[in-house]
Amino acid sequence: MATKLETWSPTSWRTRDVAQSPHWPDTSALQRVENELATKPPLVFAGEARRLTSHLADVAEGRAFLLQAGDCAESFHDSGADAIRDKLKVILQMAVALTYGSGVPVVKVGRIAGQFAKPRSQTEETIDGVTLEAFRGHIVNDEPFEEEARRPDPTRMLQAYHQSVSTLNLLRAFTKGGFADLSRVHAWNQQFVVETIEGKRFSAIADDIERALRFMKACGIDLDRESSLHEVDFYTSHEALILPYEQAFVRQDSLSGDWFDTSAHMLWIGDRTRQRDGAHVEFLRGVKNPLGLKVGPSMTPRELVELVDVLSPENEPGRLTLVCRLGHDNVARLLAPLIEAVRDAGQRVVWACDPMHGNTINAASGRKTRRFDDVLSEVEQFFGVHHQLGTWAGGLHIELTGDDVTECLGGGRGVVEGDLETNYTTMCDPRLNASQSLDLAFRVAEFLQN
Ligand code: TRP
Ligand code: MN
């Protein structure tokens, strides 16, 4: 069934239909940017991507849990250190809550350092008789409804690369240079979170961890020498949507001869670009990075088994993560047949739950939002179905920010529709704020424990 891998090359996607492609007005300018990007240093190394695959293999086999989180879309206007640090704080808090609560190791992957492109349901937008390209994320064009801003500009890919470099540089410093040290666990609890129920619950865990560390030290264990207490492995990921950009980062690993897309450790295929014979599937099947595949409500069990076969022909655990975004009112009906088909085909994958994208609604004001209760309900049902089938609910994929935003309804601090305007700053989809994210992590830790 699988297409022969011999026919793959970094450019073989170009013979296929490219869904969601921007209408680049100047192809020679695009070509110049592609050539320039191809000369740039890689963002990540093959060995790191391989290491993530092996961590994800632990998830596939039920020995670890995947936390994949970050912005819906990163912004060129928001490239400062504080935003990155605050996002990392929330992810570290969630990871601690999950690890401490469940006793299961957590693989940490950010939607960060490259998450700039957005697929759109309408490729163009018309206002008062004027039709312009839809906003496709800062790697392609800009938000204002103006001809100049909306025209796809390939030089934005260079800016996306440079922002990814500086973001990743800071993440590497934070995660290996002391910021993620377990002795600093209190410092990740931000001011506006401390006073919430989740914040207090987190403080209590932080106290426990400090006490445990003191205890181990008193027992004569040299904590300074235990690097795992002081650092975390933190990986990057984004949707591989803009294929000219991704192709420019394909490099051949000198050790194995394998091809890697060095723009991030992990790349995923969106629900809108997962056509079996389409360009995105063709491109990603040939790179050795761990991959994600978004699974929306229109995916049939048969289609899924075929796609898994194409994307993971060697059936290596950790290679492929199925990120289900079915919606709280669909998941109970649709998830089990998908899991059974994959299981019966003997395919070894990670099952992750994206409880965000199937639960987007419009508030009366027209603002896109999500109800925290719907998010929670999808996660709970996801765990329930896996429990029933005896399979491992292996991961959580969410959109969050470290800011105190009011984009999703509900949660501990009870954001209501009237609050949405207070601090609604997302460029695209509504994100969980820090306390909602932490709340979710505590609940998931409980599901994992049971
Ligand atoms: N290195 C371990 C891990 O990643 C323990 C750890 C250190 C940790 N700092 C952390 C866990 C911050 C979560 C968050 O699991
Ligand atoms: Mn999104």
Tab-separated table of C-alpha atoms and ligand atoms in Angstrom:
chain	number	residue	atom	x	y	z
A	1	MET	CA	0.000	0.000	0.000
A	2	ALA	CA	2.750	2.463	0.949
A	3	THR	CA	4.259	4.618	-1.741
A	4	LYS	CA	7.839	3.511	-2.318
A	5	LEU	CA	10.279	5.599	-0.342
A	6	GLU	CA	12.834	5.430	-3.161
A	7	THR	CA	10.744	7.877	-5.116
A	8	TRP	CA	10.985	10.510	-2.383
A	9	SER	CA	13.249	13.538	-2.615
A	10	PRO	CA	13.216	16.884	-0.799
A	11	THR	CA	11.408	18.292	-3.849
A	12	SER	CA	9.081	15.399	-4.716
A	13	TRP	CA	6.170	17.230	-3.031
A	14	ARG	CA	6.264	19.774	-5.845
A	15	THR	CA	4.584	17.375	-8.243
A	16	ARG	CA	1.564	17.107	-5.925
A	17	ASP	CA	-1.340	19.412	-5.139
A	18	VAL	CA	-0.314	21.898	-2.456
A	19	ALA	CA	-3.336	22.612	-0.285
A	20	GLN	CA	-3.354	25.941	1.568
A	21	SER	CA	-0.541	27.401	-0.541
A	22	PRO	CA	-0.310	31.198	-0.405
A	23	HIS	CA	-0.627	32.926	-3.792
A	24	TRP	CA	2.978	34.102	-3.990
A	25	PRO	CA	2.912	37.051	-6.373
A	26	ASP	CA	6.606	36.911	-7.325
A	27	THR	CA	8.038	33.427	-7.751
A	28	SER	CA	11.585	34.596	-8.422
A	29	ALA	CA	11.588	36.508	-5.113
A	30	LEU	CA	10.332	33.309	-3.478
A	31	GLN	CA	13.135	31.329	-5.108
A	32	ARG	CA	15.764	33.798	-3.860
A	33	VAL	CA	14.505	33.431	-0.296
A	34	GLU	CA	14.478	29.644	-0.564
A	35	ASN	CA	18.090	29.694	-1.783
A	36	GLU	CA	19.114	31.954	1.054
A	37	LEU	CA	17.360	29.855	3.712
A	38	ALA	CA	19.039	26.732	2.382
A	39	THR	CA	22.441	28.234	3.290
A	40	LYS	CA	21.423	28.965	6.906
A	41	PRO	CA	22.516	26.915	9.891
A	42	PRO	CA	19.923	24.332	10.966
A	43	LEU	CA	17.738	25.122	13.990
A	44	VAL	CA	17.949	21.597	15.359
A	45	PHE	CA	20.173	18.582	14.879
A	46	ALA	CA	19.340	15.108	13.672
A	47	GLY	CA	20.501	13.573	16.942
A	48	GLU	CA	18.032	15.713	18.913
A	49	ALA	CA	15.151	14.708	16.679
A	50	ARG	CA	16.139	11.054	17.059
A	51	ARG	CA	16.213	11.473	20.814
A	52	LEU	CA	12.697	12.903	20.768
A	53	THR	CA	11.562	9.901	18.717
A	54	SER	CA	12.926	7.606	21.395
A	55	HIS	CA	11.152	9.577	24.162
A	56	LEU	CA	7.950	9.368	22.121
A	57	ALA	CA	8.463	5.634	21.749
A	58	ASP	CA	8.140	5.485	25.543
A	59	VAL	CA	4.846	7.342	25.175
A	60	ALA	CA	3.647	4.982	22.432
A	61	GLU	CA	4.396	2.051	24.730
A	62	GLY	CA	2.566	3.537	27.708
A	63	ARG	CA	5.556	4.511	29.838
A	64	ALA	CA	5.464	8.302	29.426
A	65	PHE	CA	3.115	11.168	28.621
A	66	LEU	CA	3.443	13.858	25.931
A	67	LEU	CA	2.747	17.506	26.714
A	68	GLN	CA	2.707	19.589	23.530
A	69	ALA	CA	1.771	23.195	24.131
A	70	GLY	CA	2.230	26.754	22.983
A	71	ASP	CA	0.713	29.499	20.960
A	72	CYS	CA	-1.837	29.036	18.219
A	73	ALA	CA	0.363	31.284	16.111
A	74	GLU	CA	3.520	33.099	17.111
A	75	SER	CA	3.657	36.783	16.225
A	76	PHE	CA	6.414	38.946	14.779
A	77	HIS	CA	5.230	41.691	17.146
A	78	ASP	CA	5.785	39.531	20.182
A	79	SER	CA	9.366	38.347	20.014
A	80	GLY	CA	10.661	39.588	23.374
A	81	ALA	CA	12.175	37.451	26.103
A	82	ASP	CA	9.303	37.934	28.572
A	83	ALA	CA	6.635	36.304	26.432
A	84	ILE	CA	8.874	33.296	25.773
A	85	ARG	CA	9.815	32.990	29.434
A	86	ASP	CA	6.201	33.197	30.577
A	87	LYS	CA	5.062	30.547	28.093
A	88	LEU	CA	7.871	28.303	29.288
A	89	LYS	CA	6.872	28.906	32.918
A	90	VAL	CA	3.354	27.624	32.283
A	91	ILE	CA	4.591	24.595	30.374
A	92	LEU	CA	7.053	23.755	33.165
A	93	GLN	CA	4.286	24.175	35.737
A	94	MET	CA	2.025	21.861	33.784
A	95	ALA	CA	4.844	19.350	33.417
A	96	VAL	CA	5.493	19.409	37.164
A	97	ALA	CA	1.795	19.048	37.981
A	98	LEU	CA	1.556	16.112	35.565
A	99	THR	CA	4.761	14.385	36.645
A	100	TYR	CA	4.166	14.891	40.343
A	101	GLY	CA	0.487	13.984	40.190
A	102	SER	CA	0.779	10.920	37.968
A	103	GLY	CA	4.294	9.646	38.593
A	104	VAL	CA	4.712	9.306	34.819
A	105	PRO	CA	7.606	11.037	32.972
A	106	VAL	CA	6.473	13.898	30.746
A	107	VAL	CA	7.933	14.599	27.299
A	108	LYS	CA	7.864	18.362	26.781
A	109	VAL	CA	7.316	19.766	23.304
A	110	GLY	CA	6.539	23.415	22.541
A	111	ARG	CA	4.436	24.784	19.701
A	112	ILE	CA	7.159	27.362	19.470
A	113	ALA	CA	10.182	28.662	17.552
A	114	GLY	CA	8.553	28.227	14.149
A	115	GLN	CA	4.775	28.126	14.677
A	116	PHE	CA	4.000	31.036	12.366
A	117	ALA	CA	1.713	29.720	9.620
A	118	LYS	CA	-2.062	29.319	9.727
A	119	PRO	CA	-4.258	27.223	7.457
A	120	ARG	CA	-7.483	29.021	6.593
A	121	SER	CA	-10.945	27.756	5.725
A	122	GLN	CA	-11.389	30.724	3.349
A	123	THR	CA	-8.271	31.466	1.283
A	124	GLU	CA	-9.538	34.950	0.484
A	125	GLU	CA	-11.478	37.566	2.354
A	126	THR	CA	-13.929	40.033	0.826
A	127	ILE	CA	-14.999	43.240	2.552
A	128	ASP	CA	-17.104	45.882	0.773
A	129	GLY	CA	-16.377	44.385	-2.622
A	130	VAL	CA	-12.604	44.268	-2.056
A	131	THR	CA	-11.056	40.791	-2.134
A	132	LEU	CA	-7.653	40.173	-0.560
A	133	GLU	CA	-5.598	37.150	0.446
A	134	ALA	CA	-6.634	35.768	3.848
A	135	PHE	CA	-4.228	36.369	6.713
A	136	ARG	CA	-2.038	33.265	6.800
A	137	GLY	CA	0.257	34.008	9.703
A	138	HIS	CA	3.281	36.282	9.962
A	139	ILE	CA	5.495	33.949	7.953
A	140	VAL	CA	3.327	34.828	4.917
A	141	ASN	CA	1.564	38.178	5.320
A	142	ASP	CA	0.186	40.671	7.834
A	143	GLU	CA	-3.197	41.067	9.501
A	144	PRO	CA	-4.536	44.489	8.466
A	145	PHE	CA	-7.083	44.300	5.657
A	146	GLU	CA	-4.917	46.300	3.237
A	147	GLU	CA	-3.532	45.268	-0.105
A	148	GLU	CA	0.108	45.733	0.885
A	149	ALA	CA	-0.223	43.920	4.223
A	150	ARG	CA	-2.077	40.934	2.832
A	151	ARG	CA	0.204	40.369	-0.165
A	152	PRO	CA	2.278	37.242	0.562
A	153	ASP	CA	5.875	38.330	1.061
A	154	PRO	CA	8.543	35.600	0.947
A	155	THR	CA	11.092	37.706	2.851
A	156	ARG	CA	8.876	37.091	5.881
A	157	MET	CA	10.264	33.561	5.861
A	158	LEU	CA	13.688	34.999	6.638
A	159	GLN	CA	12.236	36.914	9.549
A	160	ALA	CA	10.436	33.792	10.764
A	161	TYR	CA	13.738	31.929	10.672
A	162	HIS	CA	15.583	34.648	12.621
A	163	GLN	CA	12.861	34.875	15.247
A	164	SER	CA	12.889	31.081	15.572
A	165	VAL	CA	16.656	31.155	16.079
A	166	SER	CA	16.461	33.699	18.876
A	167	THR	CA	13.481	31.982	20.506
A	168	LEU	CA	15.200	28.627	20.455
A	169	ASN	CA	18.416	30.133	21.736
A	170	LEU	CA	16.601	31.518	24.752
A	171	LEU	CA	14.730	28.253	25.319
A	172	ARG	CA	17.979	26.334	25.283
A	173	ALA	CA	19.466	28.766	27.810
A	174	PHE	CA	16.399	28.573	30.055
A	175	THR	CA	16.037	24.805	29.985
A	176	LYS	CA	19.719	23.941	30.358
A	177	GLY	CA	21.018	26.982	32.220
A	178	GLY	CA	19.257	26.871	35.587
A	179	PHE	CA	15.802	28.356	35.005
A	180	ALA	CA	14.152	24.916	34.817
A	181	ASP	CA	15.968	23.689	37.948
A	182	LEU	CA	13.560	21.905	40.294
A	183	SER	CA	14.857	24.023	43.171
A	184	ARG	CA	13.289	27.031	41.399
A	185	VAL	CA	9.865	25.515	41.029
A	186	HIS	CA	8.172	28.316	43.031
A	187	ALA	CA	9.507	30.926	40.616
A	188	TRP	CA	7.361	29.595	37.745
A	189	ASN	CA	4.163	30.492	39.585
A	190	GLN	CA	3.371	33.905	38.166
A	191	GLN	CA	1.971	36.712	40.286
A	192	PHE	CA	-1.516	36.558	38.784
A	193	VAL	CA	-1.647	32.782	39.221
A	194	VAL	CA	-0.449	32.502	42.829
A	195	GLU	CA	-3.761	33.639	44.281
A	196	THR	CA	-5.935	31.279	42.220
A	197	ILE	CA	-6.989	27.825	43.402
A	198	GLU	CA	-4.634	26.266	40.849
A	199	GLY	CA	-1.835	28.578	41.908
A	200	LYS	CA	-2.229	27.535	45.527
A	201	ARG	CA	-2.375	23.913	44.585
A	202	PHE	CA	0.843	24.413	42.633
A	203	SER	CA	2.543	26.153	45.568
A	204	ALA	CA	1.736	23.150	47.722
A	205	ILE	CA	3.428	20.803	45.232
A	206	ALA	CA	6.389	23.160	45.014
A	207	ASP	CA	6.705	23.007	48.818
A	208	ASP	CA	6.577	19.196	48.682
A	209	ILE	CA	9.284	19.097	46.036
A	210	GLU	CA	11.519	21.426	48.022
A	211	ARG	CA	11.047	19.279	51.095
A	212	ALA	CA	11.864	16.128	49.128
A	213	LEU	CA	15.021	17.729	47.763
A	214	ARG	CA	16.112	18.778	51.268
A	215	PHE	CA	15.428	15.279	52.477
A	216	MET	CA	17.532	13.684	49.748
A	217	LYS	CA	20.333	16.135	50.459
A	218	ALA	CA	20.177	15.336	54.177
A	219	CYS	CA	20.448	11.661	53.265
A	220	GLY	CA	23.819	12.407	51.719
A	221	ILE	CA	22.817	12.452	48.060
A	222	ASP	CA	24.883	14.959	46.084
A	223	LEU	CA	22.064	16.778	44.308
A	224	ASP	CA	24.437	19.012	42.354
A	225	ARG	CA	25.628	16.002	40.446
A	226	GLU	CA	22.121	14.918	39.365
A	227	SER	CA	21.740	16.873	36.124
A	228	SER	CA	18.163	15.636	35.662
A	229	LEU	CA	17.113	17.778	38.638
A	230	HIS	CA	18.555	20.890	37.073
A	231	GLU	CA	17.624	20.681	33.402
A	232	VAL	CA	14.844	19.594	31.112
A	233	ASP	CA	14.809	18.328	27.551
A	234	PHE	CA	12.531	20.712	25.741
A	235	TYR	CA	11.692	20.169	22.092
A	236	THR	CA	10.219	22.414	19.391
A	237	SER	CA	7.412	21.736	16.932
A	238	HIS	CA	5.185	23.492	14.449
A	239	GLU	CA	2.726	22.743	11.668
A	240	ALA	CA	4.716	22.087	8.488
A	241	LEU	CA	2.438	24.173	6.308
A	242	ILE	CA	4.672	26.371	4.143
A	243	LEU	CA	6.585	23.738	2.214
A	244	PRO	CA	9.110	26.027	0.442
A	245	TYR	CA	10.273	27.037	3.934
A	246	GLU	CA	10.400	23.462	5.218
A	247	GLN	CA	12.212	22.173	2.146
A	248	ALA	CA	14.953	24.770	2.624
A	249	PHE	CA	15.785	23.164	5.969
A	250	VAL	CA	16.010	19.580	4.773
A	251	ARG	CA	19.535	18.334	5.445
A	252	GLN	CA	21.065	14.900	5.148
A	253	ASP	CA	22.395	13.510	8.403
A	254	SER	CA	26.045	12.641	7.894
A	255	LEU	CA	25.861	9.738	10.368
A	256	SER	CA	22.871	7.822	9.028
A	257	GLY	CA	22.317	9.297	5.583
A	258	ASP	CA	18.725	10.041	6.627
A	259	TRP	CA	16.963	13.276	5.695
A	260	PHE	CA	15.787	15.581	8.474
A	261	ASP	CA	13.738	18.759	8.379
A	262	THR	CA	15.947	20.839	10.652
A	263	SER	CA	13.414	23.658	11.163
A	264	ALA	CA	12.088	21.904	14.312
A	265	HIS	CA	12.363	18.644	16.188
A	266	MET	CA	8.793	17.573	15.468
A	267	LEU	CA	6.500	18.618	12.621
A	268	TRP	CA	2.843	18.016	12.160
A	269	ILE	CA	0.367	17.833	9.303
A	270	GLY	CA	-2.835	19.800	9.792
A	271	ASP	CA	-6.333	18.455	9.351
A	272	ARG	CA	-6.699	20.590	6.219
A	273	THR	CA	-3.508	19.373	4.501
A	274	ARG	CA	-3.607	15.660	5.218
A	275	GLN	CA	-4.681	14.481	1.736
A	276	ARG	CA	-3.141	11.070	1.098
A	277	ASP	CA	-1.710	12.142	-2.293
A	278	GLY	CA	-1.147	15.769	-1.364
A	279	ALA	CA	2.110	17.659	-1.093
A	280	HIS	CA	2.273	17.830	2.722
A	281	VAL	CA	1.993	14.086	3.225
A	282	GLU	CA	4.498	13.521	0.425
A	283	PHE	CA	7.012	15.932	1.957
A	284	LEU	CA	6.820	14.721	5.532
A	285	ARG	CA	6.864	10.996	4.818
A	286	GLY	CA	10.473	11.366	3.636
A	287	VAL	CA	11.997	13.129	6.643
A	288	LYS	CA	13.011	11.209	9.743
A	289	ASN	CA	11.730	13.677	12.348
A	290	PRO	CA	8.988	12.501	14.648
A	291	LEU	CA	5.705	13.551	13.029
A	292	GLY	CA	2.270	14.561	14.174
A	293	LEU	CA	-0.938	14.071	12.234
A	294	LYS	CA	-4.047	16.017	13.183
A	295	VAL	CA	-7.154	13.855	13.153
A	296	GLY	CA	-10.422	15.759	12.746
A	297	PRO	CA	-14.034	14.514	12.672
A	298	SER	CA	-14.014	13.836	8.917
A	299	MET	CA	-11.214	11.249	9.166
A	300	THR	CA	-12.447	7.709	8.520
A	301	PRO	CA	-10.779	4.710	10.189
A	302	ARG	CA	-9.732	3.414	6.772
A	303	GLU	CA	-8.207	6.710	5.694
A	304	LEU	CA	-6.344	6.886	8.975
A	305	VAL	CA	-4.828	3.418	8.660
A	306	GLU	CA	-3.669	4.311	5.148
A	307	LEU	CA	-2.121	7.573	6.259
A	308	VAL	CA	-0.330	5.913	9.164
A	309	ASP	CA	1.065	3.388	6.727
A	310	VAL	CA	2.359	6.134	4.422
A	311	LEU	CA	3.809	8.274	7.205
A	312	SER	CA	5.219	5.483	9.321
A	313	PRO	CA	6.101	2.700	6.897
A	314	GLU	CA	8.589	1.131	9.290
A	315	ASN	CA	6.030	1.220	12.089
A	316	GLU	CA	8.648	2.505	14.506
A	317	PRO	CA	7.066	3.565	17.820
A	318	GLY	CA	7.601	7.290	18.422
A	319	ARG	CA	7.662	8.132	14.733
A	320	LEU	CA	4.012	9.180	14.558
A	321	THR	CA	1.695	10.939	16.991
A	322	LEU	CA	-2.012	11.070	16.144
A	323	VAL	CA	-3.363	14.329	17.517
A	324	CYS	CA	-7.130	13.923	17.755
A	325	ARG	CA	-9.217	17.109	17.593
A	326	LEU	CA	-12.687	15.703	17.345
A	327	GLY	CA	-14.762	18.021	19.535
A	328	HIS	CA	-16.443	17.272	22.858
A	329	ASP	CA	-19.678	16.263	21.142
A	330	ASN	CA	-17.981	13.911	18.628
A	331	VAL	CA	-15.198	12.231	20.525
A	332	ALA	CA	-17.303	9.556	22.236
A	333	ARG	CA	-18.699	8.416	18.884
A	334	LEU	CA	-15.686	8.839	16.594
A	335	LEU	CA	-12.605	7.994	18.629
A	336	ALA	CA	-13.112	4.294	19.383
A	337	PRO	CA	-13.445	3.163	15.733
A	338	LEU	CA	-10.250	5.082	14.871
A	339	ILE	CA	-8.298	3.520	17.721
A	340	GLU	CA	-9.605	0.037	16.929
A	341	ALA	CA	-8.684	0.295	13.254
A	342	VAL	CA	-5.137	1.421	14.045
A	343	ARG	CA	-4.741	-1.173	16.763
A	344	ASP	CA	-6.081	-3.977	14.568
A	345	ALA	CA	-3.659	-2.958	11.818
A	346	GLY	CA	-0.835	-3.436	14.320
A	347	GLN	CA	0.241	0.189	13.946
A	348	ARG	CA	2.256	1.636	16.803
A	349	VAL	CA	1.463	5.288	17.408
A	350	VAL	CA	1.123	7.873	20.135
A	351	TRP	CA	-2.476	8.936	20.780
A	352	ALA	CA	-2.726	12.572	21.839
A	353	CYS	CA	-5.756	14.734	22.522
A	354	ASP	CA	-6.093	18.256	21.142
A	355	PRO	CA	-9.189	19.457	23.025
A	356	MET	CA	-8.953	22.968	21.564
A	357	HIS	CA	-9.596	22.872	17.834
A	358	GLY	CA	-12.821	20.870	17.837
A	359	ASN	CA	-14.356	23.174	20.421
A	360	THR	CA	-14.152	26.646	18.903
A	361	ILE	CA	-17.354	28.669	19.054
A	362	ASN	CA	-18.374	32.243	18.310
A	363	ALA	CA	-19.419	34.387	21.252
A	364	ALA	CA	-22.336	36.782	20.777
A	365	SER	CA	-19.774	39.564	20.194
A	366	GLY	CA	-18.371	37.576	17.263
A	367	ARG	CA	-15.168	36.740	19.168
A	368	LYS	CA	-13.889	33.225	18.643
A	369	THR	CA	-13.749	31.463	21.973
A	370	ARG	CA	-13.721	28.037	23.650
A	371	ARG	CA	-15.439	26.866	26.797
A	372	PHE	CA	-13.053	25.449	29.354
A	373	ASP	CA	-15.751	22.916	30.263
A	374	ASP	CA	-15.896	21.655	26.655
A	375	VAL	CA	-12.100	21.355	26.600
A	376	LEU	CA	-12.161	19.402	29.822
A	377	SER	CA	-15.029	17.253	28.632
A	378	GLU	CA	-13.185	16.239	25.458
A	379	VAL	CA	-10.084	15.315	27.483
A	380	GLU	CA	-12.108	13.317	29.964
A	381	GLN	CA	-13.921	11.397	27.223
A	382	PHE	CA	-10.618	10.816	25.423
A	383	PHE	CA	-9.231	9.167	28.549
A	384	GLY	CA	-12.483	7.257	29.032
A	385	VAL	CA	-12.424	5.723	25.550
A	386	HIS	CA	-8.775	4.699	25.897
A	387	HIS	CA	-9.478	3.210	29.279
A	388	GLN	CA	-12.302	1.131	27.842
A	389	LEU	CA	-10.205	-0.140	24.954
A	390	GLY	CA	-7.136	-0.782	27.099
A	391	THR	CA	-5.015	1.619	25.048
A	392	TRP	CA	-2.770	4.417	26.349
A	393	ALA	CA	-4.056	7.981	26.279
A	394	GLY	CA	-0.569	9.284	25.654
A	395	GLY	CA	-0.639	13.025	25.270
A	396	LEU	CA	-2.201	16.431	25.458
A	397	HIS	CA	-1.829	19.084	22.727
A	398	ILE	CA	-3.027	22.545	23.686
A	399	GLU	CA	-2.879	26.223	22.807
A	400	LEU	CA	-1.854	28.415	25.704
A	401	THR	CA	-0.082	31.592	26.608
A	402	GLY	CA	1.735	32.702	29.726
A	403	ASP	CA	-0.261	35.922	29.769
A	404	ASP	CA	-3.331	36.620	31.818
A	405	VAL	CA	-5.613	36.593	28.771
A	406	THR	CA	-9.400	36.305	28.636
A	407	GLU	CA	-9.853	34.281	25.474
A	408	CYS	CA	-11.436	31.029	26.700
A	409	LEU	CA	-14.587	30.963	28.848
A	410	GLY	CA	-14.740	29.454	32.314
A	411	GLY	CA	-11.932	27.922	34.325
A	412	GLY	CA	-10.982	28.715	37.888
A	413	ARG	CA	-11.295	32.473	37.546
A	414	GLY	CA	-14.592	32.151	35.690
A	415	VAL	CA	-14.052	34.173	32.503
A	416	VAL	CA	-17.526	35.067	31.162
A	417	GLU	CA	-18.543	36.397	27.745
A	418	GLY	CA	-18.455	39.977	28.951
A	419	ASP	CA	-14.812	39.534	29.970
A	420	LEU	CA	-13.592	38.482	26.535
A	421	GLU	CA	-12.705	42.045	25.544
A	422	THR	CA	-10.619	42.613	28.675
A	423	ASN	CA	-7.484	40.940	27.382
A	424	TYR	CA	-8.045	39.225	24.065
A	425	THR	CA	-4.715	39.327	22.251
A	426	THR	CA	-4.462	36.158	20.160
A	427	MET	CA	-3.739	36.550	16.461
A	428	CYS	CA	-5.750	33.497	15.688
A	429	ASP	CA	-7.419	30.957	17.988
A	430	PRO	CA	-8.361	31.573	21.651
A	431	ARG	CA	-5.752	30.207	24.071
A	432	LEU	CA	-5.924	28.964	27.634
A	433	ASN	CA	-4.411	31.396	30.101
A	434	ALA	CA	-1.903	30.304	32.742
A	435	SER	CA	-4.404	29.310	35.431
A	436	GLN	CA	-6.720	27.493	33.004
A	437	SER	CA	-3.700	25.578	31.678
A	438	LEU	CA	-2.587	24.618	35.143
A	439	ASP	CA	-6.109	23.583	36.087
A	440	LEU	CA	-6.217	21.310	33.030
A	441	ALA	CA	-2.859	19.770	33.952
A	442	PHE	CA	-4.104	18.882	37.436
A	443	ARG	CA	-7.186	17.182	35.998
A	444	VAL	CA	-5.140	15.249	33.452
A	445	ALA	CA	-2.787	14.132	36.207
A	446	GLU	CA	-5.812	12.675	37.978
A	447	PHE	CA	-6.982	10.848	34.838
A	448	LEU	CA	-3.477	9.447	34.429
A	449	GLN	CA	-3.419	8.218	37.988
A	450	ASN	CA	-6.636	6.234	37.619
B	1	TRP	N1	14.537	16.576	34.242
B	1	TRP	C1	13.340	16.020	34.822
B	1	TRP	C2	12.184	16.101	33.804
B	1	TRP	O1	12.307	16.792	32.843
B	1	TRP	C3	12.959	16.706	36.130
B	1	TRP	C4	12.725	18.169	36.010
B	1	TRP	C5	13.629	19.159	36.160
B	1	TRP	C6	11.487	18.790	35.667
B	1	TRP	N2	13.069	20.382	35.977
B	1	TRP	C7	11.745	20.182	35.655
B	1	TRP	C8	10.200	18.316	35.392
B	1	TRP	C9	10.737	21.093	35.334
B	1	TRP	C10	9.218	19.224	35.047
B	1	TRP	C11	9.491	20.595	35.040
B	1	TRP	O2	11.174	15.466	34.021
B	2	MN	MN	-5.040	27.020	16.443
